[in-house]
mmCIF file of C-alpha atoms in Angstrom:
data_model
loop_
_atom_site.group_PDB
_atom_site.id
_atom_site.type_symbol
_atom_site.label_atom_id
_atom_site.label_comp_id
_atom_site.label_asym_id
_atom_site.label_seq_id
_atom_site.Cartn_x
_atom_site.Cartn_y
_atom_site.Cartn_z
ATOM 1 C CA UNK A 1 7.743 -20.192 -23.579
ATOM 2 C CA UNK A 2 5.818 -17.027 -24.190
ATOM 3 C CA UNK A 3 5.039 -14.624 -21.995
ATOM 4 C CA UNK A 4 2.679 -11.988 -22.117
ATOM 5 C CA UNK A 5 3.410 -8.067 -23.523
ATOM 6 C CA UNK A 6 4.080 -5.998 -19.709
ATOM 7 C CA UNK A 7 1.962 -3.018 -21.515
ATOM 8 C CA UNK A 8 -0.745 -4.776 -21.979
ATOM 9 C CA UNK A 9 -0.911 -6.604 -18.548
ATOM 10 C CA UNK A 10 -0.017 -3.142 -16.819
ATOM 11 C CA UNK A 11 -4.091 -1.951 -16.707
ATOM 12 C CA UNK A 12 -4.661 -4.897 -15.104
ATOM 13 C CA UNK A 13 -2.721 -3.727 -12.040
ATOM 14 C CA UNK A 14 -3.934 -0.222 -11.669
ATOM 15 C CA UNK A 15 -6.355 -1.052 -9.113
ATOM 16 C CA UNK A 16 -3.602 -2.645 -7.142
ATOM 17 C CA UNK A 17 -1.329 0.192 -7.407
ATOM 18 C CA UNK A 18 -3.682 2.960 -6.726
ATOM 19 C CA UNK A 19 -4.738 0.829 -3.177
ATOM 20 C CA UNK A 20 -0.817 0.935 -2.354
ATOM 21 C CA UNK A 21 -0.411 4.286 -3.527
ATOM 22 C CA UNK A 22 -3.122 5.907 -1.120
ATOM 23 C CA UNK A 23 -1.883 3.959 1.332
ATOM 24 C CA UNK A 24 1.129 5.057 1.380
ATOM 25 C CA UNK A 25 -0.058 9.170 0.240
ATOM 26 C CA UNK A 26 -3.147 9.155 2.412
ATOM 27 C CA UNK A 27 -4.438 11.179 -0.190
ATOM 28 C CA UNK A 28 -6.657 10.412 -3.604
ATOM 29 C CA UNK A 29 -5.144 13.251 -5.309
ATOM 30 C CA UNK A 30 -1.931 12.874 -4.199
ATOM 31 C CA UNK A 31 -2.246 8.702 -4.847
ATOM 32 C CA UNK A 32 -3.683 9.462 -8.127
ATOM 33 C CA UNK A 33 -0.214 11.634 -9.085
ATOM 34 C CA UNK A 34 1.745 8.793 -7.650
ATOM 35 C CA UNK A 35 0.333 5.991 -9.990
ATOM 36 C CA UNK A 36 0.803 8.304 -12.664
ATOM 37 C CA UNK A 37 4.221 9.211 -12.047
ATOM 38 C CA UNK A 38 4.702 5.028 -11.937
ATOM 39 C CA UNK A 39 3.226 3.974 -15.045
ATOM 40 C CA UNK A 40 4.902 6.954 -16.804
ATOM 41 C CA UNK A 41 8.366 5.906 -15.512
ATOM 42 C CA UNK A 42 7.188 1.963 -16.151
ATOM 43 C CA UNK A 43 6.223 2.987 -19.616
ATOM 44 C CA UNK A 44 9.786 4.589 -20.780
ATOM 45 C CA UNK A 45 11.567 1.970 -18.912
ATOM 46 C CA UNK A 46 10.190 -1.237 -20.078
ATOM 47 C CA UNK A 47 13.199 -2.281 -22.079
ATOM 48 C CA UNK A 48 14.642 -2.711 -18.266
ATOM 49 C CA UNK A 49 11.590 -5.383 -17.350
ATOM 50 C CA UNK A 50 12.370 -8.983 -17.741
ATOM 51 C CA UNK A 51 9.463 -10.939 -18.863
ATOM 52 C CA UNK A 52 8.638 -13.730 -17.402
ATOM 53 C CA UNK A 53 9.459 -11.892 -13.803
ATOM 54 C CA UNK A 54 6.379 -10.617 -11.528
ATOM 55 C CA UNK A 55 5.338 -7.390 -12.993
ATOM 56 C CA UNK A 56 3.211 -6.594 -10.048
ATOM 57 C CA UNK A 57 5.976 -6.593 -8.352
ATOM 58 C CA UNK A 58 8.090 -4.448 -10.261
ATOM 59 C CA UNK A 59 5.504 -1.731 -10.370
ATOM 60 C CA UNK A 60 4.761 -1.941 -6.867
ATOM 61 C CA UNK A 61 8.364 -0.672 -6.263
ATOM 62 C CA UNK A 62 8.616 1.811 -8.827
ATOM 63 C CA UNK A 63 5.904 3.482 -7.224
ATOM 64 C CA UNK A 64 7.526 2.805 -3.339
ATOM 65 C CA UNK A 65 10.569 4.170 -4.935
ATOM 66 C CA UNK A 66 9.040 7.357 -6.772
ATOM 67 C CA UNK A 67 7.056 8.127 -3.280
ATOM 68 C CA UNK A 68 9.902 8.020 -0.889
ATOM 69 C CA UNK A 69 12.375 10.167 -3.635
ATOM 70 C CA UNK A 70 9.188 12.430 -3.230
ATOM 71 C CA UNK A 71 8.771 12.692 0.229
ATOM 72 C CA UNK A 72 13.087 13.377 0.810
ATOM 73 C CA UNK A 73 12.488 15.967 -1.641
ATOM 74 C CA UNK A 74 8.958 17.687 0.166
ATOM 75 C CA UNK A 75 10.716 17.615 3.677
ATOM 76 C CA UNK A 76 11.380 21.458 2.601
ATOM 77 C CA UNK A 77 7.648 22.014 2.590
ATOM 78 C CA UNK A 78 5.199 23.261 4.937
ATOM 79 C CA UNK A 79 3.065 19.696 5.481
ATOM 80 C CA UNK A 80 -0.959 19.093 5.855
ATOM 81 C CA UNK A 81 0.393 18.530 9.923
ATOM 82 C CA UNK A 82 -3.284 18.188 11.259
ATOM 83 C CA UNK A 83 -4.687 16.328 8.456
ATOM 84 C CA UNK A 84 -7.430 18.892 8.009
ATOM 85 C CA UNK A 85 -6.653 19.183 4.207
ATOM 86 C CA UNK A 86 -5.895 16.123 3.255
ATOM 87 C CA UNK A 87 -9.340 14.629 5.523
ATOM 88 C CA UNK A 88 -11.448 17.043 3.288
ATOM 89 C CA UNK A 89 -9.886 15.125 0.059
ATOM 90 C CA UNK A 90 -10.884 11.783 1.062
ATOM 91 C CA UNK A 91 -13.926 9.897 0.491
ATOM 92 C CA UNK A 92 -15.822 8.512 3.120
ATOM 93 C CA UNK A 93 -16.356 4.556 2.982
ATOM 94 C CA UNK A 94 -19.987 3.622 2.007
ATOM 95 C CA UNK A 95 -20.033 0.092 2.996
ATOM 96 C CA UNK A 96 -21.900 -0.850 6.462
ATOM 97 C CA UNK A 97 -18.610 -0.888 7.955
ATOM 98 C CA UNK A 98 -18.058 3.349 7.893
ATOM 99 C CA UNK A 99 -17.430 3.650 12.326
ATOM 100 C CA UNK A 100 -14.904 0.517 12.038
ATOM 101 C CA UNK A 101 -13.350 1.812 9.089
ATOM 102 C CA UNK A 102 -13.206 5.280 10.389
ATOM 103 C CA UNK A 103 -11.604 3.811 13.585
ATOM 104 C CA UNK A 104 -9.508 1.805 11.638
ATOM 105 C CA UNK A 105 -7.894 4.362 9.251
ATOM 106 C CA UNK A 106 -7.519 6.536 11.896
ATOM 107 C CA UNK A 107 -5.667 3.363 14.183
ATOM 108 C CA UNK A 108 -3.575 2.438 10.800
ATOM 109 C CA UNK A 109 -2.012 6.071 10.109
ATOM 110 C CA UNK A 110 -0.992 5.991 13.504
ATOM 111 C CA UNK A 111 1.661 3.154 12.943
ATOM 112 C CA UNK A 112 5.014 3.713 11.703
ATOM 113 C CA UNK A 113 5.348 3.952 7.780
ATOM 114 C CA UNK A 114 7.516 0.940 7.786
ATOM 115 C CA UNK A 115 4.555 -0.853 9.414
ATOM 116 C CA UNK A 116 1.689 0.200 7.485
ATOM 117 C CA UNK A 117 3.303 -0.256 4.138
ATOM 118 C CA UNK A 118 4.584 -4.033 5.131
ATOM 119 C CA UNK A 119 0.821 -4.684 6.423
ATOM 120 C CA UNK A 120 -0.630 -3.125 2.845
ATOM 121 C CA UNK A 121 2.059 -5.372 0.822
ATOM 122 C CA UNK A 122 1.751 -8.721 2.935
ATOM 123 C CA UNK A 123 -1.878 -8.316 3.896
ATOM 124 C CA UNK A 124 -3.910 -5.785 1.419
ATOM 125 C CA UNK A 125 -1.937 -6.457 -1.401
ATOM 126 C CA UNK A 126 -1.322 -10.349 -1.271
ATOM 127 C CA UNK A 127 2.314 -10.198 -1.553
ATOM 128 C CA UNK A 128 4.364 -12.833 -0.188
ATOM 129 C CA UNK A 129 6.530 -11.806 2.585
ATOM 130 C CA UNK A 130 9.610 -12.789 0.334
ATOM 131 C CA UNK A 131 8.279 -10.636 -2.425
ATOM 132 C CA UNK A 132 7.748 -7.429 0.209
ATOM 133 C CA UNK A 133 10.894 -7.665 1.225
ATOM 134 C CA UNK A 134 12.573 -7.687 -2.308
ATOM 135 C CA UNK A 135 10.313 -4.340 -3.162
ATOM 136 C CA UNK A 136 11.684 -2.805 0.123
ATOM 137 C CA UNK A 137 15.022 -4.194 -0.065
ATOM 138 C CA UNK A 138 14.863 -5.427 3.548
ATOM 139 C CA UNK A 139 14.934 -9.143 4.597
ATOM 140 C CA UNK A 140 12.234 -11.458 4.809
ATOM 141 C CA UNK A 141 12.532 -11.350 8.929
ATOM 142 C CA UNK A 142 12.356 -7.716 8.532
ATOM 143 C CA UNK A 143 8.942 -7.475 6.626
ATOM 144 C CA UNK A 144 7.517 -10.335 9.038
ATOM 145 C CA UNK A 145 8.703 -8.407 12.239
ATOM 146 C CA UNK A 146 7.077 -5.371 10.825
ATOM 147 C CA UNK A 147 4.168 -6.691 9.723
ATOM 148 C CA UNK A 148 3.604 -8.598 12.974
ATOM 149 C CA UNK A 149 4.626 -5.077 15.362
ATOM 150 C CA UNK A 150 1.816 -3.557 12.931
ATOM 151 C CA UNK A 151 -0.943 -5.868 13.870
ATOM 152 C CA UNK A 152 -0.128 -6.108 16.901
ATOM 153 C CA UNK A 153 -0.365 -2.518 17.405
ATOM 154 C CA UNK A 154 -3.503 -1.864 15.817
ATOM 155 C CA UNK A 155 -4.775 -4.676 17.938
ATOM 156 C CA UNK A 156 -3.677 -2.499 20.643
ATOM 157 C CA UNK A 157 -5.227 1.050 19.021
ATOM 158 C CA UNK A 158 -8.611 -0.481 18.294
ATOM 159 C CA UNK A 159 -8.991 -2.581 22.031
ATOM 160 C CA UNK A 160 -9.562 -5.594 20.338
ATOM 161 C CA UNK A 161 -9.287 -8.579 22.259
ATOM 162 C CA UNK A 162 -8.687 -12.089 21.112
ATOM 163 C CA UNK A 163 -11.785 -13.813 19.501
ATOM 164 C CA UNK A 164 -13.179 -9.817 19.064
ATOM 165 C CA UNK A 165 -15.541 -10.255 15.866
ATOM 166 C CA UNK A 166 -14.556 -7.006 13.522
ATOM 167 C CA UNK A 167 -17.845 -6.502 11.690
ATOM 168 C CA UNK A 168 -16.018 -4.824 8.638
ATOM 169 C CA UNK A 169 -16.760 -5.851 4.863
ATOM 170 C CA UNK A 170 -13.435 -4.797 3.436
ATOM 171 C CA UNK A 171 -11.516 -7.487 2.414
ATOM 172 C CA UNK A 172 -8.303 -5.807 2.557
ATOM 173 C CA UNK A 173 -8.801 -4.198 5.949
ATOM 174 C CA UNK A 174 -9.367 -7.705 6.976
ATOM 175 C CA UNK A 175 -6.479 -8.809 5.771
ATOM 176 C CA UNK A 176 -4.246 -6.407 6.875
ATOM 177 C CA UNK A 177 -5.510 -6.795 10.459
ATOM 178 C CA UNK A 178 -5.513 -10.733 10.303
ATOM 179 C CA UNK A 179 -2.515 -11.616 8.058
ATOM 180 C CA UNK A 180 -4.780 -13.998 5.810
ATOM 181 C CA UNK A 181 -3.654 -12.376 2.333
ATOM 182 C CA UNK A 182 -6.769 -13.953 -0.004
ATOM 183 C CA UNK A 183 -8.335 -10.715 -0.116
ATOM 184 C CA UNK A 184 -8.662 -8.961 -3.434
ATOM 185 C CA UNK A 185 -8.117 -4.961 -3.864
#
């Protein structure tokens, strides 16, 4: 059986990663440093990759990895505590959506980290649950409880009821809300 060269199927999940990585950096620049810093280490440590395993996977928690060793080692800094820095960095939405996606981004950073990055694995990112909770080293009931507390608080944060139709285009906002992981990033 042959499987394909990891280098070459790396570009392919750039997109992916830089979704995950501003998730989880609420900020482009900051997201865009982050992906770097991943393919870099990815790059000298392919040797380490089994082939035939899911790459995606891999990546998506050298990157978790690289932003958590990150943010133990910025607790020393003076932090962005408003957001008024970091909400000057980031671009606006410009799909027909922009008030529910404003409401929503605003709803989602709200939620514990632990939440918001199982709902961007399981839902956004069209992980399985068993494959988020390998990339967080947590069990598989741990991802689902988190995931589940997540929606269920930004259910709660955005005063949805049940049968509410969200009139967002985003497919990964959708997903992330509703748990149905077909979306693409």
């Amino acid at each position: 059986m042959s499987f394909r060269d990891p280098k070459e199927e790396l570009i392919e999940h750039l997109p992916a990663l830089r979704a995950f990585a501003l998730s989880l950096a609420r900020n482009g620049a900051a997201a865009d440093d982050l992906v770097q810093d991943t393919v870099v280490k990815a790059w000298s440590n392919f040797e380490r990759f089994k082939p035939g395993t899911n790459l995606r996977a891999w990546l998506f928690t050298i990157l978790r990895n690289t932003f958590y060793t990150g943010r133990r080692k910025a607790k020393r800094e003076v932090a962005d505590v408003d957001g008024v820095f970091a909400a000057g960095l980031a671009e606006k939405p410009a799909h027909d959506g922009r008030l529910q996606m404003k409401d929503f981004r605003r709803a989602f950073e709200q939620l514990a980290d632990e939440q918001r990055e199982a709902l961007i694995l399981v839902g956004a990112s069209g992980f399985s649950y068993e494959e988020a909770a390998g990339m967080c080293g947590v069990a598989i009931g741990t991802i689902k409880s988190r995931a589940n507390r997540g929606r269920a608080r930004l259910t709660e944060l955005l005063e949805l009821e049940e049968g509410d139709a969200l009139e967002m285009t985003d497919n990964a906002t959708m997903a992330v809300l509703t748990g149905n992981n077909n979306s693409s990033i």
